[in-house]
Coordinates of C-alpha atoms in Angstrom, one line a residue:
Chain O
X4 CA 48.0 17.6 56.9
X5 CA 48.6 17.7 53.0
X6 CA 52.1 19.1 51.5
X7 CA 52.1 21.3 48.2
X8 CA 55.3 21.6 46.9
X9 CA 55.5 24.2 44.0
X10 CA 58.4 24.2 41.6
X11 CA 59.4 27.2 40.6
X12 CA 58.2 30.9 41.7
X13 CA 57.5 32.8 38.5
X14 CA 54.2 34.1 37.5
X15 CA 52.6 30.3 37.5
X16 CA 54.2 28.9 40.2
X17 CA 54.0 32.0 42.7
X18 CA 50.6 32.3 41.6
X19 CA 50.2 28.8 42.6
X20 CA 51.2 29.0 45.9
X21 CA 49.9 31.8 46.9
X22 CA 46.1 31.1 45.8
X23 CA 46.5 27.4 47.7
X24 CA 47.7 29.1 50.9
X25 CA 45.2 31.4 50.8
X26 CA 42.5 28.9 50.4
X27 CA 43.9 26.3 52.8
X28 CA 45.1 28.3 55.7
X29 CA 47.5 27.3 58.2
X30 CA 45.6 23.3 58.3
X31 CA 48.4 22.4 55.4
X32 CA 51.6 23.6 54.3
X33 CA 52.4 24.6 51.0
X34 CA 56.1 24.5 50.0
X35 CA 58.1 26.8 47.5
X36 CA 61.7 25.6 45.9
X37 CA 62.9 28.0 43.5
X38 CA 66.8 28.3 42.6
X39 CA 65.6 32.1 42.5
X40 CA 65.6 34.4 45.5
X41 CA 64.1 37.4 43.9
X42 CA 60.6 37.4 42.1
X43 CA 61.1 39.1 39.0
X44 CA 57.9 41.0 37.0
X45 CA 59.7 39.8 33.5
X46 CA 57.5 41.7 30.7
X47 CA 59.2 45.0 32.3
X48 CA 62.8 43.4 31.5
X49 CA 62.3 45.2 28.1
X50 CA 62.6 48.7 30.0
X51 CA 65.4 47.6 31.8
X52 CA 67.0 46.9 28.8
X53 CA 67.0 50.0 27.2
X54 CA 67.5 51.7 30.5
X55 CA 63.9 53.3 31.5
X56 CA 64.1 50.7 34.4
X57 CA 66.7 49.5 37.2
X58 CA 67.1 46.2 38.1
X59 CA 65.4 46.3 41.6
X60 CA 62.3 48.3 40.0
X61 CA 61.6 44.6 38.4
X62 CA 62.4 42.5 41.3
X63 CA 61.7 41.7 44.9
X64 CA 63.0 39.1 47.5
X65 CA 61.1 36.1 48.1
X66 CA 61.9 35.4 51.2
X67 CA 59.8 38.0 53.1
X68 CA 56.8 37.5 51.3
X69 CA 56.5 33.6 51.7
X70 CA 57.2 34.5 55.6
X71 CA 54.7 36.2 56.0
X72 CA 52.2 34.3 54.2
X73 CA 52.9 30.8 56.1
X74 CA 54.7 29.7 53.0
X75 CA 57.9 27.1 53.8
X76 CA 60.5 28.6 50.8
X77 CA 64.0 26.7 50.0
X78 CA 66.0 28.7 47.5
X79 CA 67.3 25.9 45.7
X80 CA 66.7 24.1 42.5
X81 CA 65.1 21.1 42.1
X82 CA 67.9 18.0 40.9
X83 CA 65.6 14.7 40.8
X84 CA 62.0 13.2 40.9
X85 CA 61.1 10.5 42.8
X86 CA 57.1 10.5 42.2
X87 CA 56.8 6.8 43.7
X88 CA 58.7 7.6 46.6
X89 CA 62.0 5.7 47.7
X90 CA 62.6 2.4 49.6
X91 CA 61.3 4.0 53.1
X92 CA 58.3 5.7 52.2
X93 CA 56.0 5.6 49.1
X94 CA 55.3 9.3 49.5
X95 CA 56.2 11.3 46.4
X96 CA 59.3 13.2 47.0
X97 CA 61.4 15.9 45.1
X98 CA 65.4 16.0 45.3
X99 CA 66.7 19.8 45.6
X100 CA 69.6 21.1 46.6
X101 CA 70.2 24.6 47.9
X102 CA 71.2 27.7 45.8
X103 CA 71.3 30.4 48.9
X104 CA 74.7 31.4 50.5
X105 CA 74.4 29.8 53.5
X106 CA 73.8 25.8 52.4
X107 CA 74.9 26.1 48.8
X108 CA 75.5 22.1 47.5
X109 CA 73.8 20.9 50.3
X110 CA 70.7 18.5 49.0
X111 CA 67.8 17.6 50.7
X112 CA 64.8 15.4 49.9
X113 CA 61.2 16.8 49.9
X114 CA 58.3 14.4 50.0
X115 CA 54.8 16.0 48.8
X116 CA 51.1 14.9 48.4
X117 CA 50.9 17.2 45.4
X118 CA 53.6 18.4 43.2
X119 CA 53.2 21.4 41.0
X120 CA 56.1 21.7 38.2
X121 CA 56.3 25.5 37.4
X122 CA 59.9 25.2 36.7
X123 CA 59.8 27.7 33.8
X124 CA 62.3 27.2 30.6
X125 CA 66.1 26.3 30.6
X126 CA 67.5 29.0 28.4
X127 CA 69.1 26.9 25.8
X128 CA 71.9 30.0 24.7
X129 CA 74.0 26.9 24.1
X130 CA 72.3 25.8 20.9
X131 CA 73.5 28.6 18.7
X132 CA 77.2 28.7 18.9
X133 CA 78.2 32.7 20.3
X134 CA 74.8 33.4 21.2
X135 CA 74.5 35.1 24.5
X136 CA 76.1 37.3 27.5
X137 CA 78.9 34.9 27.7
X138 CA 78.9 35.0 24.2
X139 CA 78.5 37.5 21.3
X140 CA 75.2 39.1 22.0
X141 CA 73.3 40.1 25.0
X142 CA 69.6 39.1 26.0
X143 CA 66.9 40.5 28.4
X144 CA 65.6 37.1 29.4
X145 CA 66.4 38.2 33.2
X146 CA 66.8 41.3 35.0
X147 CA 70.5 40.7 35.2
X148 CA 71.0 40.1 31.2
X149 CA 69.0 43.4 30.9
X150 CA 71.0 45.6 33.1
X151 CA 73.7 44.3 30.6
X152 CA 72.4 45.0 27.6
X153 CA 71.4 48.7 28.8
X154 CA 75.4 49.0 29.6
X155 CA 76.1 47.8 25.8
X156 CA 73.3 50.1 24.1
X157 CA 74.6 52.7 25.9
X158 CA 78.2 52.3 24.5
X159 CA 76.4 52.2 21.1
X160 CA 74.7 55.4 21.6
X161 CA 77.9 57.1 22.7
X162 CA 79.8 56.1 19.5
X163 CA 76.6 57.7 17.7
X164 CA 76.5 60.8 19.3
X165 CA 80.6 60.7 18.6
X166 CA 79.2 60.7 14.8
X167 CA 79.6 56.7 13.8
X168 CA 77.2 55.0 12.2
X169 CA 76.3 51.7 14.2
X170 CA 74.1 48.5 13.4
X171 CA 71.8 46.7 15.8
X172 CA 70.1 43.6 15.1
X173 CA 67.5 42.3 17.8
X174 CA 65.8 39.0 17.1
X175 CA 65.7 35.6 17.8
X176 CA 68.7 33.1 17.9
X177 CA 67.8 30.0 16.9
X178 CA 65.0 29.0 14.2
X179 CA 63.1 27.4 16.9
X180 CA 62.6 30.5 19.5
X181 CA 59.4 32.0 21.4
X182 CA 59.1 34.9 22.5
X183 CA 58.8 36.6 19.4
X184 CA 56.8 39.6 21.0
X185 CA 59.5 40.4 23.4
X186 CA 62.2 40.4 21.1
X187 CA 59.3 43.3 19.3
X188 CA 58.7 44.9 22.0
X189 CA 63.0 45.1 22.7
X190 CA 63.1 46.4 18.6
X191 CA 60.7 49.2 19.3
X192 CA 62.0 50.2 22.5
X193 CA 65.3 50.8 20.8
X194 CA 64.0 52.4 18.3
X195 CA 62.6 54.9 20.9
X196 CA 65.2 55.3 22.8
X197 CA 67.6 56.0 19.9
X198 CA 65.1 59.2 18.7
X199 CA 64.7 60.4 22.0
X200 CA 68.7 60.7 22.2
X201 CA 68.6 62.1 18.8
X202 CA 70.9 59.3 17.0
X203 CA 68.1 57.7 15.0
X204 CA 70.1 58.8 12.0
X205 CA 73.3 56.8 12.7
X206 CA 71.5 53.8 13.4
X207 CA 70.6 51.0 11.2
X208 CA 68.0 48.6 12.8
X209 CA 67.3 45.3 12.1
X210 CA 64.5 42.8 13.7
X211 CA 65.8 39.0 12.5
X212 CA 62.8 36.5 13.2
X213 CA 62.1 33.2 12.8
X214 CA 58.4 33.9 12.0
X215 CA 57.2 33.3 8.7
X216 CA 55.7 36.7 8.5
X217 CA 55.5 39.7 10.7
X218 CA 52.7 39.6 13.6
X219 CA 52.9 36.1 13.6
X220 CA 54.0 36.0 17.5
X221 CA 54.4 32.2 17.2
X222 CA 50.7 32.1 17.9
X223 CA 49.6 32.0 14.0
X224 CA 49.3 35.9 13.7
X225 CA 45.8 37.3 14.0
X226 CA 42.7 38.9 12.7
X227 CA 41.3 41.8 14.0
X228 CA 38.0 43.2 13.3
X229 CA 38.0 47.0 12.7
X230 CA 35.4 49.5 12.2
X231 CA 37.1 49.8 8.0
X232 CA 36.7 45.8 7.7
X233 CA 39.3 43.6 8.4
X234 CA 43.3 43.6 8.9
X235 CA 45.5 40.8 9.5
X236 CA 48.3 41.1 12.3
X237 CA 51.0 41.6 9.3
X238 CA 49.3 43.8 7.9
X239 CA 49.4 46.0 11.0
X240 CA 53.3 45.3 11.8
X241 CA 54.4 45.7 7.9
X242 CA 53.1 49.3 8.5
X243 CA 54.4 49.8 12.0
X244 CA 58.0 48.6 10.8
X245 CA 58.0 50.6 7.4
X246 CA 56.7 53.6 9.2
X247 CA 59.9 53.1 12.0
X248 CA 62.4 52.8 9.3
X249 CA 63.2 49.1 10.8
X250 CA 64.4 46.5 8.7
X251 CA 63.7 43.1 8.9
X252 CA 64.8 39.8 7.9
X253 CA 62.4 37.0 7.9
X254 CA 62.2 33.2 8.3
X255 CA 65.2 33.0 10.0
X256 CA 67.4 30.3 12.1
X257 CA 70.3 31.9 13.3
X258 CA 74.0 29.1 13.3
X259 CA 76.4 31.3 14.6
X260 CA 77.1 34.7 16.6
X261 CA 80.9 35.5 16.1
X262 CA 82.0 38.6 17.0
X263 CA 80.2 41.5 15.4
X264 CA 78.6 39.1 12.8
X265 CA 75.4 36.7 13.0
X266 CA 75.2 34.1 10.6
X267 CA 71.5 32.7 9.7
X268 CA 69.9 30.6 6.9
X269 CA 66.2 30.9 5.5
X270 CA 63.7 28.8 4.3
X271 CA 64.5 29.5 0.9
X272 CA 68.1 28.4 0.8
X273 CA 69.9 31.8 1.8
X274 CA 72.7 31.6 3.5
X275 CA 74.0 35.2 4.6
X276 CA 75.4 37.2 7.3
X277 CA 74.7 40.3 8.9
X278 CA 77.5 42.5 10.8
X279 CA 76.4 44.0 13.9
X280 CA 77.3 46.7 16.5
X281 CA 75.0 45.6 18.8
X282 CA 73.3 42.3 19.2
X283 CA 70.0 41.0 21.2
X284 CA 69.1 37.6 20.0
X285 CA 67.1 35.8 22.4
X286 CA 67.3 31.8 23.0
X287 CA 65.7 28.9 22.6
X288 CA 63.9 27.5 25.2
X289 CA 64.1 23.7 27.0
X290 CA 62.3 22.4 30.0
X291 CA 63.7 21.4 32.9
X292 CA 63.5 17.6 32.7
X293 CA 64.4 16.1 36.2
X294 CA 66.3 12.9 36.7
X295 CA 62.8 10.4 38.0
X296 CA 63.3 7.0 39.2
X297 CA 61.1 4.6 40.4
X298 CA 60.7 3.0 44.3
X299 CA 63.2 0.4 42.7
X300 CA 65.4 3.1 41.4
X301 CA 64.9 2.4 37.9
X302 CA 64.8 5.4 35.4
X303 CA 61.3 6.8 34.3
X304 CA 62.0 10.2 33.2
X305 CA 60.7 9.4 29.6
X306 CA 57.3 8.8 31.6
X307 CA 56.9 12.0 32.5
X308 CA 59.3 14.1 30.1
X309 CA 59.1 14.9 26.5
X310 CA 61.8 14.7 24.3
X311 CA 62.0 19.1 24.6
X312 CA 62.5 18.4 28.6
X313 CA 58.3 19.8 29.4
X314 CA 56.6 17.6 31.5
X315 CA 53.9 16.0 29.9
X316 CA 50.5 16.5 30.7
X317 CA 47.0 15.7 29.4
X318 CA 47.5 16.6 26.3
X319 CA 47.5 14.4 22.7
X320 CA 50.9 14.0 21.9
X321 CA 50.9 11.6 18.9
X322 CA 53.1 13.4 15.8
X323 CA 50.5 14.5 13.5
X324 CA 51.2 17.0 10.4
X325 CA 49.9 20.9 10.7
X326 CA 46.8 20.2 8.6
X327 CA 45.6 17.6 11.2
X328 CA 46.5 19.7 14.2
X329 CA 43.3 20.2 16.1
X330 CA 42.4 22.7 19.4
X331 CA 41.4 18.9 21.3
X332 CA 45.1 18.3 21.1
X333 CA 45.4 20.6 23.8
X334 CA 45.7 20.0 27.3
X335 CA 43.1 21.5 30.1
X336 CA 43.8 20.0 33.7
X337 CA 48.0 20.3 33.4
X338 CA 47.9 16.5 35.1
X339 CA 50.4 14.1 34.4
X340 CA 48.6 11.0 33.0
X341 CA 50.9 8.7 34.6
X342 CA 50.7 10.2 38.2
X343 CA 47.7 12.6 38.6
X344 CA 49.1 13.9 41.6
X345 CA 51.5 16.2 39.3
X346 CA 51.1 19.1 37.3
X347 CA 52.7 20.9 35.2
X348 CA 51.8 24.5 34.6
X349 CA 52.9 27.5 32.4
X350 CA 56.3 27.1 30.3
X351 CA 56.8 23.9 32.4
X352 CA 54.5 21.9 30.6
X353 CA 55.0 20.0 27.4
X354 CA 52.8 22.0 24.0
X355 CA 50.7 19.1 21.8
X356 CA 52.8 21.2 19.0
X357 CA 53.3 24.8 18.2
X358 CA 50.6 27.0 17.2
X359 CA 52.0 28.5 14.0
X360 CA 52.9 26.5 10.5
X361 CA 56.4 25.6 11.1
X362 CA 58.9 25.1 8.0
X363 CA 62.5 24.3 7.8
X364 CA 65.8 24.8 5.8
X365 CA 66.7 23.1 3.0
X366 CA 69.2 21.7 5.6
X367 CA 67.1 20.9 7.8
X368 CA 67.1 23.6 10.5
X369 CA 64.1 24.4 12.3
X370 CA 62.6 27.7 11.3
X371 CA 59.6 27.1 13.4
X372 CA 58.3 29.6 16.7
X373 CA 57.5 27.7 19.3
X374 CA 54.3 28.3 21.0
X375 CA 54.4 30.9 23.7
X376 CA 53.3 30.7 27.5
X377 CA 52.8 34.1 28.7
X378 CA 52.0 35.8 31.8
X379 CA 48.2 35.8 31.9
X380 CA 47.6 31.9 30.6
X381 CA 50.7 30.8 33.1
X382 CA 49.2 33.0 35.9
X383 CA 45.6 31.4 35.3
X384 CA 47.2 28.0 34.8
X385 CA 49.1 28.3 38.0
X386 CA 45.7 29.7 39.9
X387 CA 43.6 26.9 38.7
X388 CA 45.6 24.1 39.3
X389 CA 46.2 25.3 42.7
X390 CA 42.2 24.7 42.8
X391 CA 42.1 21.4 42.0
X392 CA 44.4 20.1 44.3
X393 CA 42.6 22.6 47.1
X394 CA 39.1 20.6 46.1
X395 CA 41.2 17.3 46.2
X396 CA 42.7 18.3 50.0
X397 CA 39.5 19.5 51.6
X398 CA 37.3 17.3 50.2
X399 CA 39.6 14.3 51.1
X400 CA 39.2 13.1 46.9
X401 CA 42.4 12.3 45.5
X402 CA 40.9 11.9 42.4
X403 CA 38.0 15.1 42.4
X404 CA 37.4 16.4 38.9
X405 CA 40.2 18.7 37.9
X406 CA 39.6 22.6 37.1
X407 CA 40.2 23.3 33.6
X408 CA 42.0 26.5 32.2
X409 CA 42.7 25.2 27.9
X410 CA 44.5 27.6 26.2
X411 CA 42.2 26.7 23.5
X412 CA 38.9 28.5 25.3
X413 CA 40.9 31.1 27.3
X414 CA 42.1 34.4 26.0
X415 CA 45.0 36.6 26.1
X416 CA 46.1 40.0 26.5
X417 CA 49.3 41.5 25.4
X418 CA 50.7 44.5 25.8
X419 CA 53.9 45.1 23.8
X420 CA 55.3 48.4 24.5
X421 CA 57.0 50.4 21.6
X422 CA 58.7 53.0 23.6
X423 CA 58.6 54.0 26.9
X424 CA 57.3 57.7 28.0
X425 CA 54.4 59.2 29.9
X426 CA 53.3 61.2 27.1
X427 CA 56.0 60.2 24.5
X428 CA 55.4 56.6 24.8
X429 CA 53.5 53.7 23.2
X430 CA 52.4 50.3 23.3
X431 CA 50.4 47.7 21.3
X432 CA 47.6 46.3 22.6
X433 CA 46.5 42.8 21.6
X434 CA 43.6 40.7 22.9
X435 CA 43.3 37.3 21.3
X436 CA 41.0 34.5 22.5
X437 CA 41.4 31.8 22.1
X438 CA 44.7 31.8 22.1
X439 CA 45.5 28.3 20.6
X440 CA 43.0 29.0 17.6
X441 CA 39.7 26.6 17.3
X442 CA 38.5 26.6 13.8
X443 CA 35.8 24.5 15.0
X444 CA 34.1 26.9 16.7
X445 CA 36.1 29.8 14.5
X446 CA 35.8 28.6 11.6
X447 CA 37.0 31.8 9.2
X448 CA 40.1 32.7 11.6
X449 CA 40.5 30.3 14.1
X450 CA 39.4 33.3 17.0
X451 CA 36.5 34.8 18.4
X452 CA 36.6 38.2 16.3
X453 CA 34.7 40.0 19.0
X454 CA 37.7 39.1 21.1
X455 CA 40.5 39.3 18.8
X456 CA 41.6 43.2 18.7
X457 CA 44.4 45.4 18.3
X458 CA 45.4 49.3 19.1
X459 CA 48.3 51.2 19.3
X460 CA 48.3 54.2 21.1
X461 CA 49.4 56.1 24.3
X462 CA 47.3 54.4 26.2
X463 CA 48.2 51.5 25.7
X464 CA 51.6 52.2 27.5
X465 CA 49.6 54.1 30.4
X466 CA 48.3 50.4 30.5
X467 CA 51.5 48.3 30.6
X468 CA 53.1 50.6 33.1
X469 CA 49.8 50.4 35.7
X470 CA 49.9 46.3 35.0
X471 CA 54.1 46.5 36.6
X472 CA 52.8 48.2 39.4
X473 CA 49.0 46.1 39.9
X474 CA 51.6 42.9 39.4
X475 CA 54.4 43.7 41.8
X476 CA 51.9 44.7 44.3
X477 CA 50.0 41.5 43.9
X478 CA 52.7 39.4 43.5
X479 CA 54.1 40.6 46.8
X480 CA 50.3 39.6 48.4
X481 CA 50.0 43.0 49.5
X482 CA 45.7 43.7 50.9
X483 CA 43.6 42.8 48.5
X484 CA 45.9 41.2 46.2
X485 CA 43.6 38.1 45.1
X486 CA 41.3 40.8 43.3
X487 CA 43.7 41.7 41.0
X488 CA 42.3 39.0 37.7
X489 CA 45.4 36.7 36.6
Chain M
X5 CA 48.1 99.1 16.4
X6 CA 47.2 95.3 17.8
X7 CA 50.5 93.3 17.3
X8 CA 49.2 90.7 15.2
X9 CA 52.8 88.9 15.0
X10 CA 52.1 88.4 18.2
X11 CA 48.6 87.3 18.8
X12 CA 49.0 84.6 15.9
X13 CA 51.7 83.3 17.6
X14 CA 49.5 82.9 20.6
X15 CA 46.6 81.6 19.0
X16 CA 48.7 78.6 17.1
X17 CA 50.5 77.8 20.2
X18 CA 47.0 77.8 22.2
X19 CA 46.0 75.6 18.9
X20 CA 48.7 73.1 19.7
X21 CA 48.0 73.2 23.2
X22 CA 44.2 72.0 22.6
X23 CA 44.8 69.6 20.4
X24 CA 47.9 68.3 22.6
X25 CA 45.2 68.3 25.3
X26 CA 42.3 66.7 23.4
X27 CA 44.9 63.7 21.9
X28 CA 45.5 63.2 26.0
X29 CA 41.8 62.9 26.6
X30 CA 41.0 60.9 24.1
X31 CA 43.8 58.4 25.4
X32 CA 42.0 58.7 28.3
X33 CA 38.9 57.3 26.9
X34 CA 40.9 54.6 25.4
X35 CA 42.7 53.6 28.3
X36 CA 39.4 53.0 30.3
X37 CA 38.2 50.8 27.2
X38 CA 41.1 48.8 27.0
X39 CA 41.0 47.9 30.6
X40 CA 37.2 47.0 30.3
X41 CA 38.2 44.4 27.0
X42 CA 41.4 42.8 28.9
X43 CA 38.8 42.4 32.5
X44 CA 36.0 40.8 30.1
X45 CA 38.7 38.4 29.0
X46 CA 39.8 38.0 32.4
X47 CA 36.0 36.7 32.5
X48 CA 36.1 34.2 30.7
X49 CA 35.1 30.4 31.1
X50 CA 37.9 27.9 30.6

């Protein structure tokens, strides 16, 4: 009997689990740890922020689910790595130690046959002095930080309708963010929500980015091909923005959030402040690097860790400049090359580099988007993997060919709501493949232009709001579920 | 004598309905061809 233990139960790792239970039935056990004990659908954290949402409309407990699917689940988070095993047993084995009310502090070891790292990001609020809830400005990276920043627009809107003008700056905290389209879809959102309560007036808003230029979306911005020729993903946002009244400032890394203030530097040597009313900055991200030893004890985490805390993987990471940055840098099995029975999947793996040109201060600050992992390449990732090591169990081959899912031949589809409403509401819809561009097979853009497409429109939030349900449903492996495309 | 007051104000608001209605359908259309695009990505090789 074979033991899977997944990491982490977000879109890649859940994903993960579920597609290797399915396929491998009760004959092995697969084995969740996840500090987490609800599932959370994160893209609809946006409309929880601005209040169109509760909480438990984005959210589910885990335990049920993995009961009923034959799935052993620890709440707990995952403290060490021992991938040669200890002084008893050379099985690979992963230190935890429980999160859940009842054994809280307790550890316990976990040995495995496969490990699958879908830890997700450390949000790294700590890197910008003030940034964040225990801070100076509020976030929507989880359902909780959204609930909270709902509470704090509200307030905003009150002192509007009392007739005072307010300011609200939503952006990214630190020059070296992802996320970019969240913190867009948050900007828009607010912008919606502010008309429909009929304070647009009183407000001034402000989207502060680390991108070089609108639409970039830390994946290089895009190309689409329309029926009138072409238009280039800032082109398309300049005209969304100016047509919103939204003001932004570019090229941004944020130093400090004091109270009511953000202070930032550009890549041309300003130094300025904004005052704010209301402030969403989101973080930066880090991986969760795990203590690893050896059988003898000795420290190895630098095998398997970059320097960012993402596991490493098969991917080429020897510092090269942009120019030389090539789509082959990129990995396509997620398998550690120094113990192939570990992957890394989704945010938990370690990026070749970022996809977009990155540039710096004059002092030295990153101003530089790192390169996004959404749902549908960590969901595909996570499903994937969980097929190799299904070939490698049944057919009793450690070392079966792995499944492949490169970012660089895969596409992507995002859907960035710009206001929430069944017949008020809108969303951009964005289709990109690949999604790390190849201007060896692309040579003009980088993308497939066939592929690479953009709308905004009213259906494209009838869209986003069918995906929360389709994705709650299958995430909570109700009949049928495996139908429903990553 | 036809009140014409009010039959204009009937005919715009039945304008407004229309095209109200006809923006909704073509939404319609475009929210079945945006579900095929994303499912032929879904499609892909990788």
């Amino acid at each position: 009997m074979a033991r899977i233990v997944v990491l982490g139960a977000g879109v890649a790792g859940h994903t993960a689990a579920m597609h290797a239970k399915r396929r491998l039935g009760r004959a092995h056990e697969v084995i969740v740890v996840s500090p987490n004990a609800n599932w959370n659908w994160i893209p609809s954290n946006i409309w929880v922020g601005v209040g169109k949402m509760t909480a438990k409309q984005v959210t589910f407990p885990l335990a049920p689910v993995y009961k009923r699917l034959g799935i052993e689940y620890h709440q707990a988070k995952a403290v060490g790595l021992l991938p040669e095993g200890d002084a008893t047993d050379a099985t690979g084995a992963v230190d935890i130690e429980y999160t859940d009310a009842d054994r809280r502090g307790q550890p316990a070891r976990l040995r495995y046959d496969y490990l699958i790292n879908a830890t997700g990001p450390k949000l790294r609020f700590d890197l910008t002095p003030g940034l964040g809830p225990d801070g100076h400005s509020v976030s929507v990276c989880t359902s909780g930080h959204a609930t909270q920043a709902s509470a704090a627009l509200d307030e905003v809107i009150a002192r509007m309708k009392a007739g005072r003008r307010q300011t609200l700056v939503v952006g990214m905290g630190h020059g070296a963010c992802t996320c970019e389209g969240a913190a867009f879809e948050y900007v828009f959102n607010v912008d919606h929500v502010l008309r429909e309560q009929g304070v647009r007036e009183l407000a001034d808003v402000i989207y502060l980015t680390n991108e070089h230029e609108l639409g970039d979306f830390g994946v290089g911005g895009m190309v689409f091909s329309q029926k009138s020729g072409q238009v280039t993903s800032e082109q398309w946002m300049q005209s969304l923005f100016t047509e919103r009244g939204i003001r932004v400032i570019l090229q941004a890394h944020v130093t400090e959030v004091a109270e009511g203030v953000v202070h930032y530097e550009q890549i041309d040597g300003t130094v300025a402040q904004q005052a704010f009313d209301f402030a969403m900055l989101l973080p930066p991200f880090r991986g969760v690097a795990l203590p690893t030893v050896d059988r003898a004890g000795t420290d190895i985490a630098d095998k398997l860790f970059a320097a960012n805390g993402f596991m490493k993987v098969d991917a080429d990471y020897a510092a090269k400049p942009y120019e030389e940055w090539s789509a082959k840098d990129w990995p396509r099995t997620y398998e550690s090359p120094v113990f192939p029975n570990v992957f890394a999947v989704g945010i938990a793996f370690a990026p070749p580099h970022a996809i977009s040109r990155p540039y710096q201060t004059p002092s030295g600050a990153p101003v530089a988007p790192a390169p996004p992992r959404t749902g549908m390449p960590s969901g595909t990732q996570g499903k994937v993997v969980a097929q190799t090591v299904v070939d490698r169990i049944k057919h009793n081959n450690p070392t079966a060919p792995a499944r492949t899912a490169s970012m660089t031949a895969m596409g992507a589809a995002c859907i960035a709501s710009i206001g929430a409403g069944l017949r008020t509401g809108a969303a951009a819809t964005i289709t990109m493949s690949p999604i790390v561009p190849d201007r060896e097979h692309f040579p003009e853009t980088g993308r497939d232009p066939k592929s690479t497409f953009g709308e905004i429109g009213l259906a494209g939030h009838w869209l986003k709001r069918l995906l929360h349900t389709l994705f709650i449903y299958k995430a909570k492996a109700r009949p049928g579920w495996w139908l429903i495309p990553e | 004598m036809p009140n014409t007051s009010m039959q204009q104000t009937s005919t715009a608001t039945s304008a407004k309905e229309a095209r109200r209605r006809s923006g909704l359908v073509r939404q319609a259309f475009r929210f079945v061809v945006l579900n095929l695009k994303i499912l032929r990505l879904t499609r892909q090789h990788h």
